mmCIF file of C-alpha atoms in Angstrom:
data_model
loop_
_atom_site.group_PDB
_atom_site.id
_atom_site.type_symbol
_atom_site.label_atom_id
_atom_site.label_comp_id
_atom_site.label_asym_id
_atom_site.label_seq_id
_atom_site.Cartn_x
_atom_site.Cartn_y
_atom_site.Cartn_z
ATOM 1 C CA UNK U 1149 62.245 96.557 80.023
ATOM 2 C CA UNK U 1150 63.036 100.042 81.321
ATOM 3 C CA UNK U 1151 61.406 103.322 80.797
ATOM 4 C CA UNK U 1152 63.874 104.457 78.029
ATOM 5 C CA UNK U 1153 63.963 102.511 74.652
ATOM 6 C CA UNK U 1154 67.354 100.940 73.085
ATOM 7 C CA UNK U 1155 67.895 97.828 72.138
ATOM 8 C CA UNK U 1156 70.011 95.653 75.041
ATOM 9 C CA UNK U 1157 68.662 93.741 78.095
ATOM 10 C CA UNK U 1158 69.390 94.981 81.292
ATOM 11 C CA UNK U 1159 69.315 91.701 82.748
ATOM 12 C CA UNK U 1160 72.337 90.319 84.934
ATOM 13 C CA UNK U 1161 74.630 87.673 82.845
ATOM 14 C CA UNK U 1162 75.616 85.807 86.094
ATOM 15 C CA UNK U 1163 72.859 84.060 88.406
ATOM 16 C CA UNK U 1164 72.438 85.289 92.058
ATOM 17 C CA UNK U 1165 73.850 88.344 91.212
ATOM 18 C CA UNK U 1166 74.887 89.900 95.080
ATOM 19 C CA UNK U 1167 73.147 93.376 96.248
ATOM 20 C CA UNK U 1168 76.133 95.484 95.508
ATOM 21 C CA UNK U 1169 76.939 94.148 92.173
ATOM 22 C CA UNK U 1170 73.397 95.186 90.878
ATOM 23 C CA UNK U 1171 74.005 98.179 92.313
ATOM 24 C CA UNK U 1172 77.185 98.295 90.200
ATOM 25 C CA UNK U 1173 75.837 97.162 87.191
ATOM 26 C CA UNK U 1174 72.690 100.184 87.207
ATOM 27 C CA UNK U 1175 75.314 102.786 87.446
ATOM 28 C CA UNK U 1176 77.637 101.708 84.583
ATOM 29 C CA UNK U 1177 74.214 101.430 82.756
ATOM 30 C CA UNK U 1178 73.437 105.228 83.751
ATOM 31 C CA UNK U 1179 77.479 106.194 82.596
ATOM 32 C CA UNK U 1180 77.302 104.216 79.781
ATOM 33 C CA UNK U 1181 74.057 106.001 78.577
ATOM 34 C CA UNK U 1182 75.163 109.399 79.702
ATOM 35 C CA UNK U 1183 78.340 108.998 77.687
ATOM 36 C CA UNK U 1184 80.615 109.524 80.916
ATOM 37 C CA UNK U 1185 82.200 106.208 80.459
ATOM 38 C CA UNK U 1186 82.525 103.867 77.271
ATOM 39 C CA UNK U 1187 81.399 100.130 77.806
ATOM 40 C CA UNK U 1188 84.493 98.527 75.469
ATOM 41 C CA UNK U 1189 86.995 101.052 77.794
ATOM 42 C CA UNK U 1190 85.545 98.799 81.082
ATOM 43 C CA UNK U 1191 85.582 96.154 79.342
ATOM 44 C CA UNK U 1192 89.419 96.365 79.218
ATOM 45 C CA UNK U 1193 90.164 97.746 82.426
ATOM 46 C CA UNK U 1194 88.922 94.828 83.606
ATOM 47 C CA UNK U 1195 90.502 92.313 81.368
ATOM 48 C CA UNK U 1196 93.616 94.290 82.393
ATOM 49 C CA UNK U 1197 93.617 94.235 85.767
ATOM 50 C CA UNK U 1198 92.262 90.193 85.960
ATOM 51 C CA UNK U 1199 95.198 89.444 83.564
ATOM 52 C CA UNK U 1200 97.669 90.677 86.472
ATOM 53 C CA UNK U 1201 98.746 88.296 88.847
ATOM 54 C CA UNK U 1202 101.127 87.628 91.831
ATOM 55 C CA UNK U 1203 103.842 86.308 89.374
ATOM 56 C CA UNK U 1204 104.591 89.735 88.365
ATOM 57 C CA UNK U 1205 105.579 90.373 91.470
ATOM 58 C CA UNK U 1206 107.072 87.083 92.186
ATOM 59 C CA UNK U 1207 109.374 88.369 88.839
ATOM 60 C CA UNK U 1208 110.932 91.720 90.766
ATOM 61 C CA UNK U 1209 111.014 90.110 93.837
ATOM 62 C CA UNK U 1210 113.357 86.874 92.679
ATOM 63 C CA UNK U 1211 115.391 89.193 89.904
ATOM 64 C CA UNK U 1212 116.354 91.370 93.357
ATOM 65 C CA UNK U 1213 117.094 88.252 95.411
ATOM 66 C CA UNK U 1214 120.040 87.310 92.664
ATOM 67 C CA UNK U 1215 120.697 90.610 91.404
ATOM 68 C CA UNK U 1216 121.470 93.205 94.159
ATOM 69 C CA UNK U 1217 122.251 96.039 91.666
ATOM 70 C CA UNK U 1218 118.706 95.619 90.535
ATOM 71 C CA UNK U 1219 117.016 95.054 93.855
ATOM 72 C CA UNK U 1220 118.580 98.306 94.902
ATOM 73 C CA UNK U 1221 117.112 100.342 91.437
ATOM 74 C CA UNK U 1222 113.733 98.035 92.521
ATOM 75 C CA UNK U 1223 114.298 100.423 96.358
ATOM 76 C CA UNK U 1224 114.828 103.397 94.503
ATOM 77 C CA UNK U 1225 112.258 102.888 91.855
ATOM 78 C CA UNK U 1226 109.861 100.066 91.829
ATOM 79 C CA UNK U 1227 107.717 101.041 88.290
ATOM 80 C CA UNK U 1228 111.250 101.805 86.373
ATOM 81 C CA UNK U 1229 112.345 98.162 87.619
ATOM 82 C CA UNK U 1230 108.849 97.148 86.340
ATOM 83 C CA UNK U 1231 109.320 98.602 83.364
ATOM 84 C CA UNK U 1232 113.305 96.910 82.802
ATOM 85 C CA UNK U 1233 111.987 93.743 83.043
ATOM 86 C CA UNK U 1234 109.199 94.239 80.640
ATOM 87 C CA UNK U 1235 106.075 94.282 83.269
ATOM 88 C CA UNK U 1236 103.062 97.001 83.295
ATOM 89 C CA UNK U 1237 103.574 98.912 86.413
ATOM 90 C CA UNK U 1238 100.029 100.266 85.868
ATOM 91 C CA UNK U 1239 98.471 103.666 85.769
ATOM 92 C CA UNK U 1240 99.583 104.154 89.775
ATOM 93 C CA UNK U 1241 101.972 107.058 90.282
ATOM 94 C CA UNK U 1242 104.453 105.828 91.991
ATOM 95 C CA UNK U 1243 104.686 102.031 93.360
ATOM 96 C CA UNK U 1244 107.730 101.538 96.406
ATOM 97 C CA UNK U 1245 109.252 98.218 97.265
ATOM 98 C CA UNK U 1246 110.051 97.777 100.796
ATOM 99 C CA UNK U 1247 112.598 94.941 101.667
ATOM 100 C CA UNK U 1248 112.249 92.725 104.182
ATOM 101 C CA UNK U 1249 115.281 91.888 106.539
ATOM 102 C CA UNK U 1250 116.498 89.720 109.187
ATOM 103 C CA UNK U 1251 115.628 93.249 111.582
ATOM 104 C CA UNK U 1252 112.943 94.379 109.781
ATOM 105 C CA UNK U 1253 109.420 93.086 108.573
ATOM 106 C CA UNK U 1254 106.932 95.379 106.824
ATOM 107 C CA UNK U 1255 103.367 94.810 105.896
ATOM 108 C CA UNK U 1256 100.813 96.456 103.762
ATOM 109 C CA UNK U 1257 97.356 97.306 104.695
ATOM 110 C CA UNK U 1258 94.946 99.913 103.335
ATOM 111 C CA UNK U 1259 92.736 101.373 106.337
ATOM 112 C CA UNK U 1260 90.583 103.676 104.440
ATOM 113 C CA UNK U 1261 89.622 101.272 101.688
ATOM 114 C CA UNK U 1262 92.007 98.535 99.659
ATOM 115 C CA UNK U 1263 94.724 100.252 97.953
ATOM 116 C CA UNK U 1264 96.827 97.401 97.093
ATOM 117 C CA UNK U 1265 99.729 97.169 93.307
ATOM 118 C CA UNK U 1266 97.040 95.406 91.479
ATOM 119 C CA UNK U 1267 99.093 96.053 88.700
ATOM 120 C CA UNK U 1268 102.048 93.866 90.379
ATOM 121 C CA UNK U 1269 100.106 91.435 91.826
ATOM 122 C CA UNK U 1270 96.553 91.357 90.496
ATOM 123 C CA UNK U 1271 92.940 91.483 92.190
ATOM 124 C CA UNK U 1272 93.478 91.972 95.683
ATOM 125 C CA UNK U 1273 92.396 88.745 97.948
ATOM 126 C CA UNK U 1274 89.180 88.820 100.030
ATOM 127 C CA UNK U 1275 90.985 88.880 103.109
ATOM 128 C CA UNK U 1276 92.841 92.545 102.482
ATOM 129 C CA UNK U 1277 89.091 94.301 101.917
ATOM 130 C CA UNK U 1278 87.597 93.073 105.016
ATOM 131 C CA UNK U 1279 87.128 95.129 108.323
ATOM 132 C CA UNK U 1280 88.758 92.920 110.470
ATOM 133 C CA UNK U 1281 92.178 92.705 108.327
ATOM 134 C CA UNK U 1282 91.894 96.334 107.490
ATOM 135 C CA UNK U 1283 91.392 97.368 111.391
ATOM 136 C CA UNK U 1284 93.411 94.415 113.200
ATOM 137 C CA UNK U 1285 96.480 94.778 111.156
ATOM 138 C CA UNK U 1286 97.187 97.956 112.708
ATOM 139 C CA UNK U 1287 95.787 97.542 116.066
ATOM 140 C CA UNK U 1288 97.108 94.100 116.954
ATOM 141 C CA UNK U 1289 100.129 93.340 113.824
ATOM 142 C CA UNK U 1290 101.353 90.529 115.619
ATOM 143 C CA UNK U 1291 98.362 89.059 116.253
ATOM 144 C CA UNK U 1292 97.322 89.024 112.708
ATOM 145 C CA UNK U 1293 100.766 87.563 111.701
ATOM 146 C CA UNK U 1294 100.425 85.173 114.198
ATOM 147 C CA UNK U 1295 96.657 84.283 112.622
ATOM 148 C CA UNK U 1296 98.582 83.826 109.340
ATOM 149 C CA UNK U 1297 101.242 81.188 110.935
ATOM 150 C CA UNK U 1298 104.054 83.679 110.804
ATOM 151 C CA UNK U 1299 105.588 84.379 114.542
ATOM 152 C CA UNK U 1300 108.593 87.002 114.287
ATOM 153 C CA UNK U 1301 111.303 87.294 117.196
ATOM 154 C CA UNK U 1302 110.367 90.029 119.354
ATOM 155 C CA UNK U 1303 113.839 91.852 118.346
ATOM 156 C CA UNK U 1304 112.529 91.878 114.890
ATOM 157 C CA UNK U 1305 110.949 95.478 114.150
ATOM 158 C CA UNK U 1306 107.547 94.844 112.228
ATOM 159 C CA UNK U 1307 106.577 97.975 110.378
ATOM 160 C CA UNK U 1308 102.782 98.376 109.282
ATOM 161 C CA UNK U 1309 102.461 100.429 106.215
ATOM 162 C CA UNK U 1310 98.632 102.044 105.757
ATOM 163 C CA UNK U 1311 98.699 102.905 101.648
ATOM 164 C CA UNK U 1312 96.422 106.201 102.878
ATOM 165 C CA UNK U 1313 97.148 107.582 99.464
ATOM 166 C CA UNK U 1314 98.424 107.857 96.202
ATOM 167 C CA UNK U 1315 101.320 105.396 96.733
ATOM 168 C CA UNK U 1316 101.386 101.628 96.116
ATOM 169 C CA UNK U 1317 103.546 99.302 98.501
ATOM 170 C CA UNK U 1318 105.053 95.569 97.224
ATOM 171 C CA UNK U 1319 107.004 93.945 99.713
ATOM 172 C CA UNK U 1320 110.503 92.556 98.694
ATOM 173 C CA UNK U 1321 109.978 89.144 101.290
ATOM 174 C CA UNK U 1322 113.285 87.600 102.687
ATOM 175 C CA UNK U 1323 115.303 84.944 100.465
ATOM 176 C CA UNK U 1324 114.601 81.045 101.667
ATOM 177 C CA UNK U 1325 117.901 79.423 103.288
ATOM 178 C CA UNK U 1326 118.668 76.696 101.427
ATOM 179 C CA UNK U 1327 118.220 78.483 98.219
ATOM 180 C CA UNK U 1328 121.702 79.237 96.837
ATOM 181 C CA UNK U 1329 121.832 77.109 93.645
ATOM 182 C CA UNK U 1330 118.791 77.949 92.823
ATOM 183 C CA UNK U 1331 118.001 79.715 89.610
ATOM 184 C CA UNK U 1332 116.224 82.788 89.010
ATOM 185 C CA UNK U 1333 112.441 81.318 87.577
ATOM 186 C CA UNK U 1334 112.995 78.606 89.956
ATOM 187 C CA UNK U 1335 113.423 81.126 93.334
ATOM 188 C CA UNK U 1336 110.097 83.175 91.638
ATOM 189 C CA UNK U 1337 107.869 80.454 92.169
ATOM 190 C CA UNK U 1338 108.757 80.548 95.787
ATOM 191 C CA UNK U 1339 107.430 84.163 95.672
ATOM 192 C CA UNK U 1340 103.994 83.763 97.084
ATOM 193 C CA UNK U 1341 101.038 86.742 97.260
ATOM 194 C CA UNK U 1342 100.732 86.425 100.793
ATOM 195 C CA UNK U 1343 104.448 87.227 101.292
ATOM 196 C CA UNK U 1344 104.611 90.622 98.421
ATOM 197 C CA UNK U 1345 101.971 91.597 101.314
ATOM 198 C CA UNK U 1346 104.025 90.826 104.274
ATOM 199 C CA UNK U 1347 101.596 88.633 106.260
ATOM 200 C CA UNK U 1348 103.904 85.680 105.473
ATOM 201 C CA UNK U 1349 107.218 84.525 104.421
ATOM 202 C CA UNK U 1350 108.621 83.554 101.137
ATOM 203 C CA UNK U 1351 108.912 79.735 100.345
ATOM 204 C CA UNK U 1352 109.062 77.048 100.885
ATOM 205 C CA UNK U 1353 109.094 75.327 97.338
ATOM 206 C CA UNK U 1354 106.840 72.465 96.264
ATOM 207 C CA UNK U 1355 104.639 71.873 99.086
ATOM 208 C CA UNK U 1356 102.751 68.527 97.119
ATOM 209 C CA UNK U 1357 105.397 66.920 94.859
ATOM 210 C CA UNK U 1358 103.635 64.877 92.311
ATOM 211 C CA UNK P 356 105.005 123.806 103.944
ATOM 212 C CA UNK P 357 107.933 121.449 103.099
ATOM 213 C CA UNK P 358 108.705 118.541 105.746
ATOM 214 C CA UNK P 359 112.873 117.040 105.263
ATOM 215 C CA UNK P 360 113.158 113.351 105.963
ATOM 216 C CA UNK P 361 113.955 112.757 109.526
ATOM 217 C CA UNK P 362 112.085 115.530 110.845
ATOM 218 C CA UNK P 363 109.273 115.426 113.458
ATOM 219 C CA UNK P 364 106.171 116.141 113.070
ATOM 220 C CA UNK P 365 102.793 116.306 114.177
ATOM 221 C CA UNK P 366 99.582 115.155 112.058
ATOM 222 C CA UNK P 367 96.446 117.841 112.414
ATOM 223 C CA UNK P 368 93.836 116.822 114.949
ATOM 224 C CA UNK P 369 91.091 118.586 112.846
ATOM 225 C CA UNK P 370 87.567 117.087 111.695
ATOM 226 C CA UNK P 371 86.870 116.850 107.749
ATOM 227 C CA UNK P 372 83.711 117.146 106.597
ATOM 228 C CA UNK P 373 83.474 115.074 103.694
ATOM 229 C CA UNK P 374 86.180 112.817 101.607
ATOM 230 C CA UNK P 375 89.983 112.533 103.331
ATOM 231 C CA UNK P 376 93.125 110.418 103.691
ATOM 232 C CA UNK P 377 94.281 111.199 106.828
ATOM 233 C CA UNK P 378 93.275 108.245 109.220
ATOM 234 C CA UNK P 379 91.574 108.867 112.434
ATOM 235 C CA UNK P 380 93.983 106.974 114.223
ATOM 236 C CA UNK P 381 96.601 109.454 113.970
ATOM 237 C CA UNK P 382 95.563 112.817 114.456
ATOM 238 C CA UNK P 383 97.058 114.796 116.931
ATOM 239 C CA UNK P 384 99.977 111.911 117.059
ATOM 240 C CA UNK P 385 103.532 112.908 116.711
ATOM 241 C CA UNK P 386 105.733 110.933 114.200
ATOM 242 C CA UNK P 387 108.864 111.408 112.144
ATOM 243 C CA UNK P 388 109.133 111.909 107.911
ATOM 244 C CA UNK P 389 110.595 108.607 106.527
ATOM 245 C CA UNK P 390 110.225 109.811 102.664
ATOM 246 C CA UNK P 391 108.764 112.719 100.801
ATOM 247 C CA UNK P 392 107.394 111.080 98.046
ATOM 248 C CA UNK P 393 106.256 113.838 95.437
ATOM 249 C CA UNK P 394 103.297 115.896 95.348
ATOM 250 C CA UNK P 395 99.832 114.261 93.700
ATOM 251 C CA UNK P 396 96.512 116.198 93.648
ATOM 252 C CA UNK P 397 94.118 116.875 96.416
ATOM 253 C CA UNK P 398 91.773 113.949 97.141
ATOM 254 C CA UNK P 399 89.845 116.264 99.488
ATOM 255 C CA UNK P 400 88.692 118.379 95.817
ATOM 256 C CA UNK P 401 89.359 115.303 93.615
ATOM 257 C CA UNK P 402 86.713 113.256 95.509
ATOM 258 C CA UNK P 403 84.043 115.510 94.142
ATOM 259 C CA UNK P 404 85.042 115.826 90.489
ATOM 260 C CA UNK P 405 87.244 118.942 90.946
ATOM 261 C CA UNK P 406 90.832 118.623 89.391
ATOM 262 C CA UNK P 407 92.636 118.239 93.021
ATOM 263 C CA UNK P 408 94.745 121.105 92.214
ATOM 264 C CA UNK P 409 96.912 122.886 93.429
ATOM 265 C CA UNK P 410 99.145 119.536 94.112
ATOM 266 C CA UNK P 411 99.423 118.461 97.567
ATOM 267 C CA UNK P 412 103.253 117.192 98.806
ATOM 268 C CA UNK P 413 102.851 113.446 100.028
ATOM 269 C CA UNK P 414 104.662 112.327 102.967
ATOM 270 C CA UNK P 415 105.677 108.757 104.707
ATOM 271 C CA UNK P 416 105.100 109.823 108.262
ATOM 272 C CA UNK P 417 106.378 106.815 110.775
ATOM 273 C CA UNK P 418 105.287 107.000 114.355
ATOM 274 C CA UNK P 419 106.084 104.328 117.389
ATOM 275 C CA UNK P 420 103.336 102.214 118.487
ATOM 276 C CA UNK P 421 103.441 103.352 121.726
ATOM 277 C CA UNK P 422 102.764 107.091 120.625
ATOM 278 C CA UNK P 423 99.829 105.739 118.504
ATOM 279 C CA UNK P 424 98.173 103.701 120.838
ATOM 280 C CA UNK P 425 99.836 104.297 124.594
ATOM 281 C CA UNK P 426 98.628 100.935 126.105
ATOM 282 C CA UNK P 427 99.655 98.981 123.122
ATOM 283 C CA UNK P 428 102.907 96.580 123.750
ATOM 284 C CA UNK P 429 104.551 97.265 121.109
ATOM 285 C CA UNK P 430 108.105 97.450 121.548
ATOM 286 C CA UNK P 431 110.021 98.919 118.614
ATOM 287 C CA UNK P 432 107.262 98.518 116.300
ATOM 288 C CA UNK P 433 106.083 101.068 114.438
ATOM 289 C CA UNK P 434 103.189 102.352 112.134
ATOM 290 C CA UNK P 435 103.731 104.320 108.481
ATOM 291 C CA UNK P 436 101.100 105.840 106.720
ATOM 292 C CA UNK P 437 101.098 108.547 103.657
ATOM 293 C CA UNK P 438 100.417 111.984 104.944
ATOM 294 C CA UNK P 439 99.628 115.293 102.325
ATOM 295 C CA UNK P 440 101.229 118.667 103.417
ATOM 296 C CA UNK P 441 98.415 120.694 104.721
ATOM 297 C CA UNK P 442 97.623 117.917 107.682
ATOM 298 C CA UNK P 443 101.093 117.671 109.202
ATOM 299 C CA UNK P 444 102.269 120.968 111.336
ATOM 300 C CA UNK P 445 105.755 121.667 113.260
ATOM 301 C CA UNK P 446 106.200 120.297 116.670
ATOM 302 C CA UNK P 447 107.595 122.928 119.051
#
């Protein structure tokens, strides 16, 4: 027990519990008892953001593959096409979509920290926070892509985008050939994380057929 | 200072004591505006608990590789990053 007198344990819930996360967990205590922060309104924010996943993305990105009047609002306005198709664009500003061509291939990276649409496509994935992702992918984009299996024509234009700021990035992948008759939940499920990032391409569908 | 899309311009090769979004990378580097997004408050004041204010203009800046990093190969490739306002000045 602590100095101060209340009535809860200040003991971890999880075993092992890393450096930083202690570290985490004494400051919330210090909000919480300072009133700068209410426990419940974490609480949520984090049920929130763990309820998010990459099939809200996978959702914009296969309505704008079969829909080009939408995937064009999507350019213009990637939280009001969030919003039409009944997904939380989250408390972010302003979220762009960037569309991936046969001449063009962009991908996301966040240099300064790990800005990534967690609203769109949930906790980020280990990979995007580290140092080496965070510094290579600028430094040496190829070389990255390459790392992730994807090798682009050297008359495709790759475009790095570093979210320094307020705005979040979603990448709008390329359609899959072979695709046409394909419906629109069907084409979503060949919208993977990895490619809403840009370090790979969309598809293929049903890697292990039962 | 307003920036219009498509014109070039040069990010600030300045220090910054304390909190900032302008990567180190490209300071002093010459690019071109790709979008001006809207204006958002000042992390440089926000940072600390200040209310960021007055509102800082956001930019997509978009610079070659080769400008970025002269040795790198990298063809038509290029680099974008957000840029506020008060770190981007006229090139002559």
């Amino acid at each position: 027990m602590s100095h101060h007198d209340h009535d809860h344990s200040h003991e971890p819930v999880a075993a092992d519990e890393p450096p930083a996360g202690a570290r985490a967990r004494a400051l919330e205590e210090l909000l919480v008892e300072k009133g700068a922060i209410d426990r419940d309104d974490v609480r949520h924010r984090i049920d929130w953001l763990v309820s998010r996943s990459p099939a809200d993305g996978a959702r914009l990105v296969a309505r704008a593959w079969v829909d080009p009047a939408f995937k064009e609002r999507l350019l213009v306005d990637a939280r009001a096409a969030a919003l039409e198709v009944g997904l939380d664009p989250g408390p972010s500003p302003l979220v762009v979509a960037l569309e991936n061509t046969d001449a063009v291939h962009h991908v996301v990276v966040c240099t300064l920290c790990s800005c990534y649409p967690k609203a769109l496509l949930g906790p980020p994935p280990d990979w995007y926070k580290s140092l080496p992702y965070r510094s290579r992918a600028v430094s040496d984009p190829r070389g990255v892509l390459g790392e992730f299996g994807l090798t682009l024509d050297e008359d495709v234009e790759v475009r790095v985008v570093d979210s320094t700021a307020d705005i979040r990035y979603l990448v709008i992948p390329r359609r899959p050939g072979g695709t046409e008759g394909m419906r629109e939940e069907e084409l979503a499920a060949l919208v993977t994380r990895d490619s809403m990032i840009g370090v790979s391409r969309a598809g293929p569908p049903l890697l292990f057929k039962s | 200072m307003s920036y219009r899309v498509g014109q070039q311009v040069r990010v600030a090769e300045r220090s910054h004591d304390g909190h900032h979004r302008t990567p180190s990378y490209i300071k002093g580097k010459t690019g071109r505006v790709e979008r001006a997004h809207a204006s958002f408050t000042n992390p440089e004041t926000r940072g600390y608990g200040r209310d960021g204010l007055p509102e800082k203009e956001l930019y997509l800046v978009g610079f070659a590789y080769d400008d970025v990093w002269p040795d790198h190969r990298g063809g038509r490739d290029r680099i974008y990053a957000d840029v506020f306002e008060h770190w981007l000045e006229v090139t002559a």
